C-alpha positions as YAML, in Angstrom:
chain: A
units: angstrom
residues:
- id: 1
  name: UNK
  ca: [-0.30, 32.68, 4.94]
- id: 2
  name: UNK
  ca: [-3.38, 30.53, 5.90]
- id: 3
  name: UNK
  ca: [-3.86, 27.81, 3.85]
- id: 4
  name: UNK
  ca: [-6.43, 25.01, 3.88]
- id: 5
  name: UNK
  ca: [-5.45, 21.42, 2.62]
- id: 6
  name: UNK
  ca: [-6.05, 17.52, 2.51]
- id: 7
  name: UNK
  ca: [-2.96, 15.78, 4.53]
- id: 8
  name: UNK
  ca: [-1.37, 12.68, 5.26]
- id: 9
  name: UNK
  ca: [0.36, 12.15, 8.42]
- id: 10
  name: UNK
  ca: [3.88, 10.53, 7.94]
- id: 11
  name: UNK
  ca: [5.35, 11.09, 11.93]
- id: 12
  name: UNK
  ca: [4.65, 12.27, 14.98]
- id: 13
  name: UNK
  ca: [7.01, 13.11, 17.84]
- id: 14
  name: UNK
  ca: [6.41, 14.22, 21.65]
- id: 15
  name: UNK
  ca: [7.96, 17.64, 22.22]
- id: 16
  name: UNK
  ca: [8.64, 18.61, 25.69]
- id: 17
  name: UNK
  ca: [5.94, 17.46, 28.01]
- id: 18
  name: UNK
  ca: [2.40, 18.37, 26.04]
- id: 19
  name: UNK
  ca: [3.67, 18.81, 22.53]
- id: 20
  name: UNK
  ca: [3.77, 17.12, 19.42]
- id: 21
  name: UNK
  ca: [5.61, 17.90, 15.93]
- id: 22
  name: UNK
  ca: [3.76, 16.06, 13.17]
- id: 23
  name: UNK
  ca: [5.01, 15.38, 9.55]
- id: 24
  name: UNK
  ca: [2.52, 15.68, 7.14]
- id: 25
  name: UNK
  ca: [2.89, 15.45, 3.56]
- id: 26
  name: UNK
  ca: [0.20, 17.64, 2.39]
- id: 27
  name: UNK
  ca: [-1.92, 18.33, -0.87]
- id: 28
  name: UNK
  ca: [-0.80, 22.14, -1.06]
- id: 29
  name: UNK
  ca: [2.89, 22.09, -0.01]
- id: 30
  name: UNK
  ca: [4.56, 18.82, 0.02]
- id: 31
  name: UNK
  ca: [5.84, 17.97, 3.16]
- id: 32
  name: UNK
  ca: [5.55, 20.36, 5.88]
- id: 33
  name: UNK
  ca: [6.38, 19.77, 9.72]
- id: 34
  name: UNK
  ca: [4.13, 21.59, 12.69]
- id: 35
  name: UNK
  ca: [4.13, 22.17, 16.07]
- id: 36
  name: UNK
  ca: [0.75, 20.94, 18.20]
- id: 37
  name: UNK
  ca: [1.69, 22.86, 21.05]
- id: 38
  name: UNK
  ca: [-0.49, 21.60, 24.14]
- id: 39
  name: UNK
  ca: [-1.61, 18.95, 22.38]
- id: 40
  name: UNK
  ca: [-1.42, 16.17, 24.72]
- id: 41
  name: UNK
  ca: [-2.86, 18.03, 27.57]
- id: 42
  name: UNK
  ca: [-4.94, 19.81, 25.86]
- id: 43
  name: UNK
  ca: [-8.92, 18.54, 26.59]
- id: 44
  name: UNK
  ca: [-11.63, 21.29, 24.11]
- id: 45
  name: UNK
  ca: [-8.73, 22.05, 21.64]
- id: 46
  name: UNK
  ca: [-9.71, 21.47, 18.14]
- id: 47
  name: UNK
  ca: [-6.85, 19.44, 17.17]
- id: 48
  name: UNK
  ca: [-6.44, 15.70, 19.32]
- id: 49
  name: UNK
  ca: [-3.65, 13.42, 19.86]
- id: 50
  name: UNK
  ca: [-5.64, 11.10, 17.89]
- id: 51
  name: UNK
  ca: [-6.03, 13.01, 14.29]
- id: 52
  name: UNK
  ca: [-1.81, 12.18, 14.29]
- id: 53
  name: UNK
  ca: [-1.65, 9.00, 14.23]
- id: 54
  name: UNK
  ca: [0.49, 7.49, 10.86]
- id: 55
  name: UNK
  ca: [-1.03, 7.86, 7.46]
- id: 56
  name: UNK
  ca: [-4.31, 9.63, 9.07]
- id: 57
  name: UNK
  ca: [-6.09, 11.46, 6.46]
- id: 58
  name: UNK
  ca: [-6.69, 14.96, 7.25]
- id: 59
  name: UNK
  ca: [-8.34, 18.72, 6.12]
- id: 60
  name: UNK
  ca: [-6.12, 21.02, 7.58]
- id: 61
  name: UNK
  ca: [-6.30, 24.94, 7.72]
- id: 62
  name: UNK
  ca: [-2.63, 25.59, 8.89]
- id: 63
  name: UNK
  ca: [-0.40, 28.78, 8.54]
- id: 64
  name: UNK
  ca: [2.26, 28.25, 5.86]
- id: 65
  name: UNK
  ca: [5.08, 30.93, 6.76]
- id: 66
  name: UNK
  ca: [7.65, 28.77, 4.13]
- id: 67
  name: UNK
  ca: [10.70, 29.62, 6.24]
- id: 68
  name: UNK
  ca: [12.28, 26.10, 7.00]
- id: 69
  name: UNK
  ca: [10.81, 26.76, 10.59]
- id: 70
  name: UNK
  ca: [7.97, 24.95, 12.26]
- id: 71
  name: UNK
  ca: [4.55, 26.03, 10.81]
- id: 72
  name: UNK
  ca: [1.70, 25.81, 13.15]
- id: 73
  name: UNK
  ca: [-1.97, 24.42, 12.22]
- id: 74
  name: UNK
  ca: [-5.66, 26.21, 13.12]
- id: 75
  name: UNK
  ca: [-7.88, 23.35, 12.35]
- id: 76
  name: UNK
  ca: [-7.48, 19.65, 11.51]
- id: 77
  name: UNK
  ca: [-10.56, 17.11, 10.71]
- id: 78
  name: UNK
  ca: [-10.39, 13.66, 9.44]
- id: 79
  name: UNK
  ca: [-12.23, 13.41, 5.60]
- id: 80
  name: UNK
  ca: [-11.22, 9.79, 5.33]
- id: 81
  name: UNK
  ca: [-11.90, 7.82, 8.92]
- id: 82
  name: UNK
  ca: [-10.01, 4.66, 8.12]
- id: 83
  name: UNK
  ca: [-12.03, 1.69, 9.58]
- id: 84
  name: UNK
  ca: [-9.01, -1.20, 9.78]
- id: 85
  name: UNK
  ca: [-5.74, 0.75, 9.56]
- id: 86
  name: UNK
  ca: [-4.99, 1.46, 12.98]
- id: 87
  name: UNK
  ca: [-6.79, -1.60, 14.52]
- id: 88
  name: UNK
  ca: [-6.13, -4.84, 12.64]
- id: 89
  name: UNK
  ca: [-2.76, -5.59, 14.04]
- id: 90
  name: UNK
  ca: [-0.87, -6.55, 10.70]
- id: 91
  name: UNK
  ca: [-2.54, -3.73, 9.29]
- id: 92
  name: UNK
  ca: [-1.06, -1.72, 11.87]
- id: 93
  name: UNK
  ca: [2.32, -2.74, 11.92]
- id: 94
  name: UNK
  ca: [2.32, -2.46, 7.72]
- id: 95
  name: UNK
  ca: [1.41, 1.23, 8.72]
- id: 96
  name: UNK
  ca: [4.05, 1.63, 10.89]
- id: 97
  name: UNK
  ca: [6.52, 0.23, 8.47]
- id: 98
  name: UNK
  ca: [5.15, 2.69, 5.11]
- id: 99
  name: UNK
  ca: [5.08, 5.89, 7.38]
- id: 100
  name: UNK
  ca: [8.80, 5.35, 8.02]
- id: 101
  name: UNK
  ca: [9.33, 4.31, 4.64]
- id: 102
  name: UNK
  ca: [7.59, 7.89, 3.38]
- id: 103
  name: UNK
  ca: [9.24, 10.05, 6.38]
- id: 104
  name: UNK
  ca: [12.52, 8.81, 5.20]
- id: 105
  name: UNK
  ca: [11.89, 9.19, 1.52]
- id: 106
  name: UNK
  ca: [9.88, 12.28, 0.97]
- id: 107
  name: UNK
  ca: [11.99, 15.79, 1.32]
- id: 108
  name: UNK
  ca: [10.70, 18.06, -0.83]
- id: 109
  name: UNK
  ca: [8.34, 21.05, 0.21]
- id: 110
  name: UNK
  ca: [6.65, 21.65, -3.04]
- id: 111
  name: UNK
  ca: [3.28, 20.50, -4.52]
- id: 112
  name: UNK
  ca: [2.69, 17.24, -5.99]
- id: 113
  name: UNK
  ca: [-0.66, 15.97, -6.97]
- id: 114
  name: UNK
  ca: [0.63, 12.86, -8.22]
- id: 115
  name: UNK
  ca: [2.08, 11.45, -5.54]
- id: 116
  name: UNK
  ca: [-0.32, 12.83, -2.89]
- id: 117
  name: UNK
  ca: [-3.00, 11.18, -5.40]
- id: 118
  name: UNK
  ca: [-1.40, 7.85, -5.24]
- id: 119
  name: UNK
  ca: [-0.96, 7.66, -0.75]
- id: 120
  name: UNK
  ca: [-4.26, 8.66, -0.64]
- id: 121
  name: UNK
  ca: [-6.03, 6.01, -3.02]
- id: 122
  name: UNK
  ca: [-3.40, 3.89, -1.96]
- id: 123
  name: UNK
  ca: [-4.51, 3.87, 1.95]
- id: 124
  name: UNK
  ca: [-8.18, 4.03, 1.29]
- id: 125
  name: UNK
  ca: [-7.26, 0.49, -0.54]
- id: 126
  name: UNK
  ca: [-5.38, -1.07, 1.96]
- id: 127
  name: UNK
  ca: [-7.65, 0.32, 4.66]
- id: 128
  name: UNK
  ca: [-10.72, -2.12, 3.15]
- id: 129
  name: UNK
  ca: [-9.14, -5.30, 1.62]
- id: 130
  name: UNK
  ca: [-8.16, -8.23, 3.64]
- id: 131
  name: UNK
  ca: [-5.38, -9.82, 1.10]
- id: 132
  name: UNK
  ca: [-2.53, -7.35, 2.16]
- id: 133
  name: UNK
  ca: [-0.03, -9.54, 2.32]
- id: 134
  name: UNK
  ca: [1.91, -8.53, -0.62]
- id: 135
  name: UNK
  ca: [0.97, -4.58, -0.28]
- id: 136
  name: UNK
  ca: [4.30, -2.97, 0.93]
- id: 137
  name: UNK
  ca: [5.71, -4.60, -1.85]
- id: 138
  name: UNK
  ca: [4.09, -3.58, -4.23]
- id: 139
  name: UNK
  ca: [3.11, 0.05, -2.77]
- id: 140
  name: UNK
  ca: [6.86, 0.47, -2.67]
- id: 141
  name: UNK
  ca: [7.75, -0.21, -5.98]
- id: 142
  name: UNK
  ca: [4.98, 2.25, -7.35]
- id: 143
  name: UNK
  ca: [6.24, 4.93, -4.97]
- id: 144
  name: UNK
  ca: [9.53, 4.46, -6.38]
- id: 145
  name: UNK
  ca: [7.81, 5.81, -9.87]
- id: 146
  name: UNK
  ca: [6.34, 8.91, -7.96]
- id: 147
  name: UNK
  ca: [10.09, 9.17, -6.41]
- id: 148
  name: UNK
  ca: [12.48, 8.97, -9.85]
- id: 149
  name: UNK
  ca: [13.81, 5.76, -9.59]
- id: 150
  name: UNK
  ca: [11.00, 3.16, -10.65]
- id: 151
  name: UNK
  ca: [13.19, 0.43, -12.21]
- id: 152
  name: UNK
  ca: [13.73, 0.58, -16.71]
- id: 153
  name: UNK
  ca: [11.37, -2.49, -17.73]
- id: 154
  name: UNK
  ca: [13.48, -2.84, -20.91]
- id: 155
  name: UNK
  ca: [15.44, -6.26, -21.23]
- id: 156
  name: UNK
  ca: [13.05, -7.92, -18.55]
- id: 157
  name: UNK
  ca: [13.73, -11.21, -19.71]
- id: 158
  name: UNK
  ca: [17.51, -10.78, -18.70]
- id: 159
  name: UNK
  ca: [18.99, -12.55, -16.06]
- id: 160
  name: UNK
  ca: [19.20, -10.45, -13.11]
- id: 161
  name: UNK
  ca: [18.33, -6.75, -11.74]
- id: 162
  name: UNK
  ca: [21.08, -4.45, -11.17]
- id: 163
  name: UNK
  ca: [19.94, -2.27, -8.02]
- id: 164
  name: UNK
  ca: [21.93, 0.47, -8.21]
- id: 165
  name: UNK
  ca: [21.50, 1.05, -11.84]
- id: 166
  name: UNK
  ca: [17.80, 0.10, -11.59]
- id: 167
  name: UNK
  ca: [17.60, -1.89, -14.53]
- id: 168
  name: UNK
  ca: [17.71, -5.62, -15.91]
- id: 169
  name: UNK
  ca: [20.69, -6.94, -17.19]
- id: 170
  name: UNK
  ca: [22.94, -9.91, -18.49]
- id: 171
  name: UNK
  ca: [26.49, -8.22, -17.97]
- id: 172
  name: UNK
  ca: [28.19, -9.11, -14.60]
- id: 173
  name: UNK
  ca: [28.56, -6.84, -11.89]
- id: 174
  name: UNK
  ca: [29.75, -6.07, -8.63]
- id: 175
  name: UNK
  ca: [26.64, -4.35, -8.19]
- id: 176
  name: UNK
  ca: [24.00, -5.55, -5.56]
- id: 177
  name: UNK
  ca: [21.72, -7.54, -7.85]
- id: 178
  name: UNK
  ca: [18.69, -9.48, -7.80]
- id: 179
  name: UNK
  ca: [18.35, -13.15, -9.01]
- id: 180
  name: UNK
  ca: [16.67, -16.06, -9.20]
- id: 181
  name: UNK
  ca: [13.07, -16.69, -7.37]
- id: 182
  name: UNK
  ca: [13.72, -13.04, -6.16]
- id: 183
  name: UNK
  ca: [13.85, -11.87, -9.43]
- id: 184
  name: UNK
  ca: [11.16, -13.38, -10.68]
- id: 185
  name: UNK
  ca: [9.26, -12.23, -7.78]
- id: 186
  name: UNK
  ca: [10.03, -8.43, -8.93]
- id: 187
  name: UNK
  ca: [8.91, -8.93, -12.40]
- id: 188
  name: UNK
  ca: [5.31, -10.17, -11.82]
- id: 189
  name: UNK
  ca: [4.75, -6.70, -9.22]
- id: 190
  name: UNK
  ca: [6.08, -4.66, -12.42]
- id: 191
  name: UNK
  ca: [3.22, -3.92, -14.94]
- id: 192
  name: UNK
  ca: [-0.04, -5.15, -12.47]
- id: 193
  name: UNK
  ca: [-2.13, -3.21, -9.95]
- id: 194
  name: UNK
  ca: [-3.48, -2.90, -6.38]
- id: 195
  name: UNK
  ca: [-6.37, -5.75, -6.90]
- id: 196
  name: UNK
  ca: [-3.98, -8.31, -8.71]
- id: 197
  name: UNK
  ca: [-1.21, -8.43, -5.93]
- id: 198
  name: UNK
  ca: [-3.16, -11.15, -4.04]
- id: 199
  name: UNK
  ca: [-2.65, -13.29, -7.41]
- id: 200
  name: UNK
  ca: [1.31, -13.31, -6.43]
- id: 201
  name: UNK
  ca: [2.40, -16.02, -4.13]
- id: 202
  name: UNK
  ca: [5.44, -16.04, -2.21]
- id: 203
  name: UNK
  ca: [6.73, -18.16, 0.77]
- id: 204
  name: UNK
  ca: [7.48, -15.85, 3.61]
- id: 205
  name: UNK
  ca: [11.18, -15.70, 3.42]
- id: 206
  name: UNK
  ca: [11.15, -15.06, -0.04]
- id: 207
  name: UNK
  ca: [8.65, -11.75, 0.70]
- id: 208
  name: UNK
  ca: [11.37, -11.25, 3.56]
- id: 209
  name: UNK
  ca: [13.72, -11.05, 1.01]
- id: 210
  name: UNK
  ca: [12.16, -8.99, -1.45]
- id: 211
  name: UNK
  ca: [11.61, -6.63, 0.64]
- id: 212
  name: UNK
  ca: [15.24, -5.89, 2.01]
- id: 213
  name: UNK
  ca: [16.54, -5.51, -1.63]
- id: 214
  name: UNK
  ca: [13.61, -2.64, -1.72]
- id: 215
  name: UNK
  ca: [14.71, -1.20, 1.12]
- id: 216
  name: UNK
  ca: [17.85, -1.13, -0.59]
- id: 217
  name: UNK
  ca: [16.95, -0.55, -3.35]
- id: 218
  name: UNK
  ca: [15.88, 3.01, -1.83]
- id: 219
  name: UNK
  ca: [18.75, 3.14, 0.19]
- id: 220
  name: UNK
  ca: [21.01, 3.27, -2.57]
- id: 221
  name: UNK
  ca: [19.16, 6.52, -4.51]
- id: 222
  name: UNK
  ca: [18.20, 8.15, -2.08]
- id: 223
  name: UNK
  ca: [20.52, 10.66, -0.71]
- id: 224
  name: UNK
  ca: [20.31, 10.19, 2.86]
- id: 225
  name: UNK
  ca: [18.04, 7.29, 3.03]
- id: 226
  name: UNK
  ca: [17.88, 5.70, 6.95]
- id: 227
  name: UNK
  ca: [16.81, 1.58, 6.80]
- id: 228
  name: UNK
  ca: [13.32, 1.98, 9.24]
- id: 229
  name: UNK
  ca: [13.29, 0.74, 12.62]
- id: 230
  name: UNK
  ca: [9.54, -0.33, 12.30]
- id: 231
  name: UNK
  ca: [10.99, -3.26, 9.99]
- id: 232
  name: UNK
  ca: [11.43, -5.86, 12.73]
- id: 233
  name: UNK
  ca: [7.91, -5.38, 13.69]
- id: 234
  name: UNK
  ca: [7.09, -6.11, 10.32]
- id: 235
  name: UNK
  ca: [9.04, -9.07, 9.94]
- id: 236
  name: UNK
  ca: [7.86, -10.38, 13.69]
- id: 237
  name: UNK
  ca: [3.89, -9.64, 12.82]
- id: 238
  name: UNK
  ca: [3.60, -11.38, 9.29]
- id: 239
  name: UNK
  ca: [5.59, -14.37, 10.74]
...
């Protein structure tokens, strides 16, 4: 079936010597995966190398044959041309980092607005502020609502955050939990938005920190969850 959608590109990987499968989690579908065959060689195609790079916003008209194979795209164009994303280097890196974060997380091939909704504002934000410092961290905890697990905000003025439960509490546990500054960190991200994040400030180990117990945090409901490579670069850029 031909089908014509907005997408986000999560991956791409070289195939064989000119090819290229590309993740895309798209308005229509959810995630699909497709085969650019000849892409890399390929010089008056209509799709380029360069439409796939991570969190590219794209129109696609692609055949959907919904068969847990490999579906194939027609045409691609970019509707949003980002003007920072892929050249301001911590800009870059924090892409590199979310588009693992979102190739490990998202599974499902079905529709959802919502979510798809919430990448794409969420891009076209970071793409034109300069204060970014604190986005991951925050972008991750809102995908977590889109995801199922976005942590209870009853009891926030207990002691600690159990991880695995996902909720705030004052009974002991053997749980990984958050405390202290860390804590306290997590509760001022809960209940703001996009343009207050910059308001937060946090020494960098203390964002280092935050952030692992997010990764974690996914790691532990999320079946199958793998911790991204891309997080070193991360750590190494914003240092």
């Amino acid at each position: 079936m031909q089908v014509s959608t907005k997408g986000i590109v999560l991956t791409s990987l070289k195939y064989g010597d000119t090819s290229l499968i590309a993740k895309i989690f798209t308005a229509s579908d959810g995630l699909k995966s497709y085969m650019l065959k000849g892409i890399l060689t390929s010089k008056r195609g209509k799709l380029r190398t360069s439409y796939f790079q991570p969190l590219t916003q794209l129109e696609l008209v692609a055949i959907h044959r919904n068969k847990g194979m490999l579906e194939s795209i027609r045409e691609a164009k970019v509707y949003n041309h980002y003007q920072t994303l892929h050249t301001n280097i911590a800009k870059n890196a924090m892409t590199i980092f979310l588009a693992e974060m979102l190739g490990n997380s998202i599974h499902e091939e079905e529709q959802n607005m919502e979510l798809f909704n919430f990448l794409e504002a969420s891009f076209q934000w970071l793409d034109i502020k300069e204060d970014i410092g604190n986005f991951h961290l925050y972008f991750l905890l809102a995908l977590s609502k889109y995801l199922g697990f976005y942590p209870d905000t009853n009891q926030m003025d207990a002691s600690s955050f159990d991880l695995l439960e996902g909720e705030f509490t004052n009974t002991p546990s053997l749980n990984p939990m958050l405390t202290g500054e860390n804590l306290n960190h997590l509760k001022l991200f809960l209940g703001i938005n996009f343009d207050a994040i910059h308001t937060i400030k946090m020494r960098k180990a203390n964002r280092q920190q935050l952030l692992q117990s997010l990764i974690l945090y996914f790691e532990l409901h999320l079946q199958g969850f793998r911790k991204p490579k891309s997080l070193a670069i991360l750590n190494e850029v914003f240092n």
